[in-house]
Short mmCIF file of C-alpha atoms in Angstrom, two decimals:
data_model
loop_
_atom_site.label_atom_id
_atom_site.label_comp_id
_atom_site.label_asym_id
_atom_site.label_seq_id
_atom_site.Cartn_x
_atom_site.Cartn_y
_atom_site.Cartn_z
CA UNK A 1 136.32 111.45 111.93
CA UNK A 2 138.56 113.50 109.71
CA UNK A 3 140.93 111.85 107.25
CA UNK A 4 144.41 111.75 108.85
CA UNK A 5 145.93 112.13 105.36
CA UNK A 6 144.04 115.41 104.92
CA UNK A 7 145.37 116.68 108.26
CA UNK A 8 148.95 115.69 107.35
CA UNK A 9 148.91 117.19 103.87
CA UNK A 10 146.73 120.28 104.45
CA UNK A 11 146.94 121.23 108.13
CA UNK A 12 146.43 124.94 107.45
CA UNK A 13 143.26 124.27 105.46
CA UNK A 14 141.88 122.00 108.21
CA UNK A 15 142.70 124.59 110.90
CA UNK A 16 141.06 127.37 108.89
CA UNK A 17 137.83 125.41 108.35
CA UNK A 18 137.78 124.13 111.92
CA UNK A 19 138.32 127.62 113.35
CA UNK A 20 134.97 128.63 111.85
CA UNK A 21 133.37 126.34 114.43
CA UNK A 22 135.50 127.80 117.23
CA UNK A 23 139.11 128.88 117.64
CA UNK A 24 139.48 126.62 120.69
CA UNK A 25 139.36 123.56 118.40
CA UNK A 26 142.50 124.45 116.41
CA UNK A 27 145.03 123.17 119.03
CA UNK A 28 143.57 119.67 118.59
CA UNK A 29 145.05 119.60 115.08
CA UNK A 30 148.52 120.36 116.43
CA UNK A 31 148.09 117.58 119.00
CA UNK A 32 147.07 115.16 116.26
CA UNK A 33 150.07 116.11 114.11
CA UNK A 34 152.45 115.69 117.05
CA UNK A 35 150.98 112.31 118.05
CA UNK A 36 150.99 111.15 114.44
CA UNK A 37 154.69 112.07 114.19
CA UNK A 38 155.42 110.15 117.41
CA UNK A 39 153.48 107.17 116.10
CA UNK A 40 155.36 107.05 112.81
CA UNK A 41 158.74 107.37 114.58
CA UNK A 42 157.86 104.54 116.97
CA UNK A 43 156.77 102.37 114.05
CA UNK A 44 160.04 103.04 112.25
CA UNK A 45 162.09 102.22 115.35
CA UNK A 46 160.02 99.08 115.94
CA UNK A 47 160.58 97.89 112.39
CA UNK A 48 164.31 98.39 112.83
CA UNK A 49 164.37 96.49 116.13
CA UNK A 50 162.29 93.63 114.72
CA UNK A 51 164.59 93.37 111.71
CA UNK A 52 167.64 93.29 114.00
CA UNK A 53 166.02 90.62 116.21
CA UNK A 54 165.16 88.48 113.19
CA UNK A 55 168.67 88.73 111.79
CA UNK A 56 170.29 87.83 115.09
CA UNK A 57 167.87 84.92 115.51
CA UNK A 58 168.93 83.62 112.11
CA UNK A 59 172.58 83.98 113.14
CA UNK A 60 171.90 82.00 116.32
CA UNK A 61 170.40 79.19 114.26
CA UNK A 62 173.38 79.13 111.94
CA UNK A 63 175.91 79.09 114.83
CA UNK A 64 174.02 76.27 116.56
CA UNK A 65 174.14 74.17 113.44
CA UNK A 66 177.91 74.68 113.46
CA UNK A 67 178.08 73.71 117.13
CA UNK A 68 179.28 77.15 118.25
CA UNK A 69 178.49 79.15 121.39
CA UNK A 70 175.42 81.43 121.00
CA UNK A 71 175.03 82.75 124.57
CA UNK A 72 176.20 86.28 123.75
CA UNK A 73 173.84 86.57 120.78
CA UNK A 74 170.96 85.12 122.79
CA UNK A 75 171.53 87.77 125.46
CA UNK A 76 171.42 90.46 122.78
CA UNK A 77 168.19 89.04 121.36
CA UNK A 78 166.68 89.01 124.86
CA UNK A 79 167.49 92.72 125.33
CA UNK A 80 166.09 93.56 121.90
CA UNK A 81 162.90 91.67 122.75
CA UNK A 82 162.55 93.70 125.97
CA UNK A 83 163.07 96.90 124.00
CA UNK A 84 160.45 95.84 121.46
CA UNK A 85 157.92 95.24 124.24
CA UNK A 86 158.54 98.75 125.62
CA UNK A 87 158.19 100.28 122.16
CA UNK A 88 154.99 98.34 121.52
CA UNK A 89 153.52 99.56 124.82
CA UNK A 90 154.52 103.11 123.93
CA UNK A 91 153.01 102.73 120.46
CA UNK A 92 149.72 101.46 121.89
CA UNK A 93 149.57 104.44 124.24
CA UNK A 94 150.29 106.95 121.46
CA UNK A 95 147.76 105.31 119.11
CA UNK A 96 145.08 105.44 121.80
CA UNK A 97 145.78 109.14 122.41
CA UNK A 98 145.77 109.84 118.67
CA UNK A 99 142.42 108.09 118.21
CA UNK A 100 140.96 109.95 121.18
CA UNK A 101 141.99 113.33 119.73
CA UNK A 102 140.67 112.44 116.29
CA UNK A 103 137.34 111.35 117.78
CA UNK A 104 136.99 114.72 119.54
CA UNK A 105 137.43 116.81 116.38
CA UNK A 106 134.10 117.78 114.74
CA UNK A 107 133.42 117.65 111.03
CA UNK A 108 134.60 120.47 108.77
CA UNK A 109 131.86 122.82 107.53
CA UNK A 110 131.02 122.60 103.83
CA UNK A 111 132.23 125.51 101.73
CA UNK A 112 128.74 127.02 101.27
CA UNK A 113 127.87 127.01 104.98
CA UNK A 114 127.51 130.62 106.22
CA UNK A 115 130.10 131.79 108.73
CA UNK A 116 128.67 132.68 112.13
CA UNK A 117 129.09 132.16 115.85
CA UNK A 118 125.62 131.02 116.95
CA UNK A 119 122.01 130.48 115.90
CA UNK A 120 121.42 134.22 115.53
CA UNK A 121 123.55 134.09 112.39
CA UNK A 122 121.73 131.22 110.70
CA UNK A 123 120.34 132.11 107.28
CA UNK A 124 116.67 131.76 106.39
CA UNK A 125 116.27 129.91 103.08
CA UNK A 126 112.47 129.84 102.59
CA UNK A 127 109.08 129.93 104.27
CA UNK A 128 105.91 127.96 103.62
CA UNK A 129 102.33 128.64 104.68
CA UNK A 130 100.58 131.64 106.20
CA UNK A 131 100.52 132.13 109.94
CA UNK A 132 96.99 132.28 111.26
CA UNK A 133 95.37 135.52 112.44
CA UNK A 134 93.66 134.64 115.69
CA UNK A 135 90.55 136.49 116.90
CA UNK A 136 91.52 135.49 120.44
CA UNK A 137 94.73 135.12 122.44
CA UNK A 138 96.23 131.74 121.41
CA UNK A 139 97.06 129.47 124.32
CA UNK A 140 100.32 127.52 124.67
CA UNK A 141 100.13 123.81 123.90
CA UNK A 142 100.58 122.71 127.51
CA UNK A 143 97.51 124.66 128.63
CA UNK A 144 95.49 123.28 125.74
CA UNK A 145 96.67 119.74 126.45
CA UNK A 146 95.80 119.89 130.13
CA UNK A 147 92.35 121.42 129.48
CA UNK A 148 91.67 118.77 126.85
CA UNK A 149 92.68 116.11 129.39
CA UNK A 150 95.34 114.67 127.08
CA UNK A 151 98.50 115.79 128.97
CA UNK A 152 99.28 114.74 132.53
CA UNK A 153 102.51 116.32 133.74
CA UNK A 154 101.79 115.82 137.44
CA UNK A 155 101.45 112.05 137.26
CA UNK A 156 104.40 111.84 134.85
CA UNK A 157 106.46 113.64 137.49
CA UNK A 158 105.32 111.09 140.07
CA UNK A 159 106.52 108.31 137.78
CA UNK A 160 109.76 109.75 136.39
CA UNK A 161 110.44 113.32 137.54
CA UNK A 162 110.59 116.48 135.45
CA UNK A 163 110.63 116.66 131.64
CA UNK A 164 108.27 113.74 131.16
CA UNK A 165 104.61 113.64 130.17
CA UNK A 166 101.82 111.07 130.17
CA UNK A 167 99.66 111.28 127.04
CA UNK A 168 96.10 110.14 127.60
CA UNK A 169 93.04 109.50 125.46
CA UNK A 170 93.07 111.60 122.32
CA UNK A 171 96.63 112.72 123.14
CA UNK A 172 97.95 109.16 122.92
CA UNK A 173 95.81 108.52 119.84
CA UNK A 174 97.05 111.69 118.11
CA UNK A 175 100.66 110.77 118.83
CA UNK A 176 100.09 107.29 117.38
CA UNK A 177 98.29 108.71 114.37
CA UNK A 178 101.18 111.05 113.64
CA UNK A 179 103.71 108.21 113.85
CA UNK A 180 101.69 106.05 111.45
CA UNK A 181 101.05 108.96 109.09
CA UNK A 182 104.78 109.81 108.89
CA UNK A 183 105.85 106.19 108.43
CA UNK A 184 103.25 105.64 105.71
CA UNK A 185 104.22 108.83 103.90
CA UNK A 186 107.96 108.16 103.87
CA UNK A 187 107.53 104.47 103.04
CA UNK A 188 105.60 105.44 99.92
CA UNK A 189 108.57 107.59 98.89
CA UNK A 190 110.96 104.65 98.87
CA UNK A 191 112.31 104.63 102.43
CA UNK A 192 112.53 101.14 103.88
CA UNK A 193 110.91 100.94 107.31
CA UNK A 194 113.26 99.61 110.01
CA UNK A 195 112.55 98.90 113.68
CA UNK A 196 115.97 98.79 115.42
CA UNK A 197 117.01 98.03 119.02
CA UNK A 198 116.78 100.94 121.47
CA UNK A 199 119.89 99.81 123.36
CA UNK A 200 123.29 99.92 121.66
CA UNK A 201 126.96 99.30 122.44
CA UNK A 202 129.34 102.23 123.07
CA UNK A 203 131.13 101.80 119.73
CA UNK A 204 127.82 102.34 117.92
CA UNK A 205 127.55 105.81 119.47
CA UNK A 206 131.19 106.46 118.61
CA UNK A 207 130.31 105.64 115.01
CA UNK A 208 127.77 108.44 114.66
CA UNK A 209 129.63 110.95 116.84
CA UNK A 210 127.72 110.96 120.15
CA UNK A 211 130.70 109.45 121.98
CA UNK A 212 133.05 110.43 123.42
CA UNK A 213 132.03 114.10 123.33
CA UNK A 214 128.38 113.87 124.48
CA UNK A 215 128.63 111.19 127.17
CA UNK A 216 126.82 113.37 129.74
CA UNK A 217 123.74 113.64 127.52
CA UNK A 218 123.23 109.88 127.20
CA UNK A 219 121.40 107.37 129.39
CA UNK A 220 123.63 104.40 130.17
CA UNK A 221 122.86 100.95 131.55
CA UNK A 222 126.01 100.43 133.61
CA UNK A 223 125.59 96.70 134.16
CA UNK A 224 125.38 95.82 130.47
CA UNK A 225 127.53 98.65 129.05
CA UNK A 226 124.64 99.58 126.78
CA UNK A 227 123.19 103.02 126.02
CA UNK A 228 119.63 104.07 125.27
CA UNK A 229 119.56 105.63 121.82
CA UNK A 230 119.24 109.45 121.59
CA UNK A 231 117.88 109.09 118.04
CA UNK A 232 117.22 106.30 115.53
CA UNK A 233 120.04 107.78 113.43
CA UNK A 234 122.45 105.88 115.71
CA UNK A 235 121.35 102.27 115.06
CA UNK A 236 120.20 102.90 111.47
CA UNK A 237 123.48 104.41 110.26
CA UNK A 238 125.50 101.76 112.09
CA UNK A 239 123.62 98.89 110.46
CA UNK A 240 126.37 98.84 107.85
CA UNK A 241 129.42 99.43 110.07
CA UNK A 242 132.53 97.44 109.12
CA UNK A 243 130.88 96.46 105.83
CA UNK A 244 131.86 96.88 102.20
CA UNK A 245 128.74 97.54 100.12
CA UNK A 246 128.47 97.02 96.41
CA UNK A 247 127.84 100.05 94.22
CA UNK A 248 124.50 98.54 93.21
CA UNK A 249 123.27 98.59 96.82
CA UNK A 250 123.44 102.38 96.96
CA UNK A 251 121.59 104.56 97.70
CA UNK A 252 120.04 103.14 100.88
CA UNK A 253 117.02 104.98 102.31
CA UNK A 254 115.64 104.06 105.75
CA UNK A 255 112.84 105.36 107.95
CA UNK A 256 112.29 104.40 111.57
CA UNK A 257 110.04 105.26 114.46
CA UNK A 258 111.66 104.99 117.90
CA UNK A 259 111.45 106.58 121.30
CA UNK A 260 114.53 108.73 121.92
CA UNK A 261 116.26 109.28 125.25
CA UNK A 262 118.33 112.38 126.10
CA UNK A 263 119.41 113.96 129.33
CA UNK A 264 119.16 117.41 127.71
CA UNK A 265 122.36 118.37 129.55
CA UNK A 266 122.93 122.09 129.55
CA UNK A 267 119.31 122.87 128.63
CA UNK A 268 117.88 123.32 132.11
CA UNK A 269 115.92 126.52 132.28
CA UNK A 270 114.87 126.16 128.63
CA UNK A 271 111.36 124.96 127.74
CA UNK A 272 110.61 123.79 131.24
CA UNK A 273 106.89 123.81 130.46
CA UNK A 274 105.31 121.77 127.73
CA UNK A 275 106.63 118.94 125.57
CA UNK A 276 109.23 120.73 123.43
CA UNK A 277 112.23 119.48 125.42
CA UNK A 278 111.69 116.09 127.05
CA UNK A 279 114.03 113.36 128.30
CA UNK A 280 111.95 110.78 126.41
CA UNK A 281 110.21 111.60 123.14
CA UNK A 282 109.07 109.92 119.95
CA UNK A 283 110.62 110.61 116.56
CA UNK A 284 110.38 109.36 113.01
CA UNK A 285 113.92 109.45 111.59
CA UNK A 286 115.16 109.43 108.00
CA UNK A 287 118.63 108.08 107.15
CA UNK A 288 120.39 107.89 103.79
CA UNK A 289 123.62 106.09 102.85
CA UNK A 290 124.78 107.24 99.44
CA UNK A 291 127.69 107.68 97.03
CA UNK A 292 129.74 110.85 97.72
CA UNK A 293 128.94 112.55 94.42
CA UNK A 294 125.20 112.43 95.15
CA UNK A 295 125.11 113.42 98.82
CA UNK A 296 124.26 117.11 98.43
CA UNK A 297 121.37 116.55 96.05
CA UNK A 298 120.22 113.84 98.48
CA UNK A 299 120.32 116.43 101.30
CA UNK A 300 117.92 118.67 99.36
CA UNK A 301 115.56 115.73 98.79
CA UNK A 302 115.77 114.65 102.42
CA UNK A 303 114.86 118.16 103.57
CA UNK A 304 111.98 118.28 101.09
CA UNK A 305 110.68 114.93 102.38
CA UNK A 306 110.61 116.30 105.94
CA UNK A 307 108.90 119.49 104.72
CA UNK A 308 106.18 117.44 103.03
CA UNK A 309 104.97 116.26 106.44
CA UNK A 310 104.36 119.84 107.58
CA UNK A 311 102.78 120.85 104.28
CA UNK A 312 100.30 117.98 104.40
CA UNK A 313 99.50 118.87 108.01
CA UNK A 314 99.02 122.52 107.00
CA UNK A 315 101.57 123.82 109.52
CA UNK A 316 103.48 127.02 108.62
CA UNK A 317 107.26 126.65 108.78
CA UNK A 318 110.56 128.04 107.62
CA UNK A 319 113.85 126.43 106.58
CA UNK A 320 117.14 127.87 107.84
CA UNK A 321 120.70 127.00 106.87
CA UNK A 322 122.83 126.63 109.99
CA UNK A 323 125.96 128.74 110.27
CA UNK A 324 129.36 127.28 111.13
CA UNK A 325 129.02 128.00 114.85
CA UNK A 326 125.66 126.23 115.14
CA UNK A 327 126.46 123.02 113.23
CA UNK A 328 126.10 119.68 114.95
CA UNK A 329 129.29 117.78 115.74
CA UNK A 330 129.10 115.30 112.84
CA UNK A 331 127.50 117.54 110.24
CA UNK A 332 129.12 119.29 107.28
CA UNK A 333 125.88 121.08 106.34
CA UNK A 334 122.50 121.26 108.07
CA UNK A 335 119.08 122.66 107.31
CA UNK A 336 116.80 123.20 110.30
CA UNK A 337 113.06 123.17 109.71
CA UNK A 338 111.24 125.37 112.20
CA UNK A 339 107.47 125.22 112.70
CA UNK A 340 105.34 128.19 113.78
CA UNK A 341 104.15 128.36 117.41
CA UNK A 342 101.49 131.09 117.71
CA UNK A 343 101.59 131.31 121.52
CA UNK A 344 105.28 132.25 121.32
CA UNK A 345 105.02 134.22 118.09
CA UNK A 346 108.05 132.48 116.63
CA UNK A 347 109.32 129.46 114.73
CA UNK A 348 110.77 126.53 116.69
CA UNK A 349 112.97 123.69 115.43
CA UNK A 350 111.13 120.51 114.52
CA UNK A 351 113.70 118.84 112.25
CA UNK A 352 117.41 118.97 111.43
CA UNK A 353 118.49 117.53 108.09
CA UNK A 354 122.23 116.98 107.80
CA UNK A 355 124.88 115.74 105.41
CA UNK A 356 127.76 114.22 107.38
CA UNK A 357 129.73 113.43 104.21
CA UNK A 358 132.26 110.64 105.07
CA UNK A 359 132.74 111.75 108.70
CA UNK A 360 130.59 109.02 110.25
CA UNK A 361 131.58 106.45 107.61
CA UNK A 362 135.24 106.73 108.66
CA UNK A 363 134.30 106.18 112.30
CA UNK A 364 132.16 103.18 111.34
CA UNK A 365 134.45 101.90 108.56
CA UNK A 366 131.56 101.74 106.09
CA UNK A 367 132.69 101.64 102.45
CA UNK A 368 131.53 100.61 99.00
CA UNK A 369 133.33 99.08 96.04
CA UNK A 370 132.90 100.84 92.70
CA UNK A 371 132.70 99.24 89.25
CA UNK A 372 136.50 99.34 88.97
CA UNK A 373 137.01 97.56 92.28
CA UNK A 374 138.14 100.67 94.16
CA UNK A 375 136.98 101.23 97.73
CA UNK A 376 135.42 104.51 98.88
CA UNK A 377 133.82 105.68 102.10
CA UNK A 378 130.07 106.26 101.78
CA UNK A 379 128.36 109.52 102.70
CA UNK A 380 125.68 109.46 105.41
CA UNK A 381 122.70 111.77 105.87
CA UNK A 382 120.00 111.98 108.51
CA UNK A 383 116.96 114.07 109.36
CA UNK A 384 113.90 114.11 111.57
CA UNK A 385 110.82 113.29 109.60
CA UNK A 386 109.55 114.55 112.17
CA UNK A 387 109.90 114.93 115.94
CA UNK A 388 106.45 113.64 116.87
CA UNK A 389 105.87 115.44 120.18
CA UNK A 390 106.79 118.82 118.71
CA UNK A 391 104.49 118.14 115.75
CA UNK A 392 101.66 117.34 118.16
CA UNK A 393 102.34 120.55 120.09
CA UNK A 394 102.35 122.58 116.86
CA UNK A 395 99.01 121.06 115.81
CA UNK A 396 97.42 121.94 119.15
CA UNK A 397 98.57 125.55 118.90
CA UNK A 398 97.84 126.17 115.22
CA UNK A 399 94.49 124.36 115.11
CA UNK A 400 93.10 125.55 118.47
CA UNK A 401 89.63 127.08 118.69
CA UNK A 402 88.38 129.72 121.09
CA UNK A 403 86.37 127.16 123.09
CA UNK A 404 89.53 125.11 123.79
CA UNK A 405 88.84 122.44 121.19
CA UNK A 406 91.36 121.52 118.48
CA UNK A 407 90.53 120.81 114.85
CA UNK A 408 92.20 117.65 113.53
CA UNK A 409 94.26 118.22 110.34
CA UNK A 410 92.48 116.65 107.39
CA UNK A 411 95.23 114.11 106.61
CA UNK A 412 94.92 112.65 110.12
CA UNK A 413 91.16 112.20 110.18
CA UNK A 414 91.25 108.73 108.60
CA UNK A 415 93.64 107.68 111.37
CA UNK A 416 91.66 109.23 114.27
CA UNK A 417 88.09 108.98 112.89
CA UNK A 418 87.24 112.38 114.39
CA UNK A 419 87.33 115.96 113.06
CA UNK A 420 87.68 117.81 116.35
CA UNK A 421 89.20 117.01 119.74
CA UNK A 422 87.03 118.60 122.45
CA UNK A 423 87.62 119.25 126.17
#
């Protein structure tokens, strides 16, 4: 969440930066300022009433010791107590409204984020690899997968409905090989492997910004008030909620494989076929918790670590810097990595690498103590390293042969013990 002190002292700056995400967000700042003013007035009035009650209570004690009548003062204290209770109820209501508004305000874009309304105005930063010149018409990954006998959409639909797939045989093995390859690669780079719970409390999702705004996209277990995680970013980042870390503990690098669960609300009609947009998918996630002064160099390294996966797999990709109108809710700056899909003749997102600065840390109350004993909020970063299903789909399309077989990327052959997957 945004720093309330920043909103109080620089409301015009906050409105200007927020408007770059959408003009409709600006009124939230005025609501916050108004509620904050109400809150401070109520606190002042409460302090005055409590002081008056305390003084009168002292007077009652003194009069009683002198054997004098205190009924009138006691009646006054009773009325003050009733007034205090009303003010406290009003304060609780205002504080709840203020917190709700603050939780609904997205992060401010970093100064070097390009201004734009949607993904069409994202800025390409670099490309890697040459796209392959096919001597035949490349097939989409879902056709390849079904002909290879590794995708079963029909039986997945029988089990769970649309936007699910059953991976079989070499499909399941390839998915597992990719997970192990990514975990091994990132672990060698200094990321600590973590296997977190897949079910979390609501406040954990508030901490990383999924709640309250994206409630409709989450799967919830009503009986237990637990949510299935939409990404490992959620439990990993929250591991240190309500904690004060020592300066020596930073930076913290974590890598995790988990299934991810998303309703994909608002995406119906997009990517109906294939495994690009599923309700359940596997992902290897990278999370960093760092000191503020290092977070932007850490973002570049995080992005490079995700790119290394694609380079080792020999998959062409490009990196784009998201514009203000396409930023995720919690992010101050994001690079998307997009891998080449020959059947579509375009690049598709396979990873988002984001610096959230102190936005999530304030929601989670995660701080560190510096060498001088001062407390600071940490900065948090996250990125896909990578989305496994999309990586599998990209391998099928880029390594397909005219006879329907798929060549296995060299770095995966020790995991699979085969060079080619055949129909």
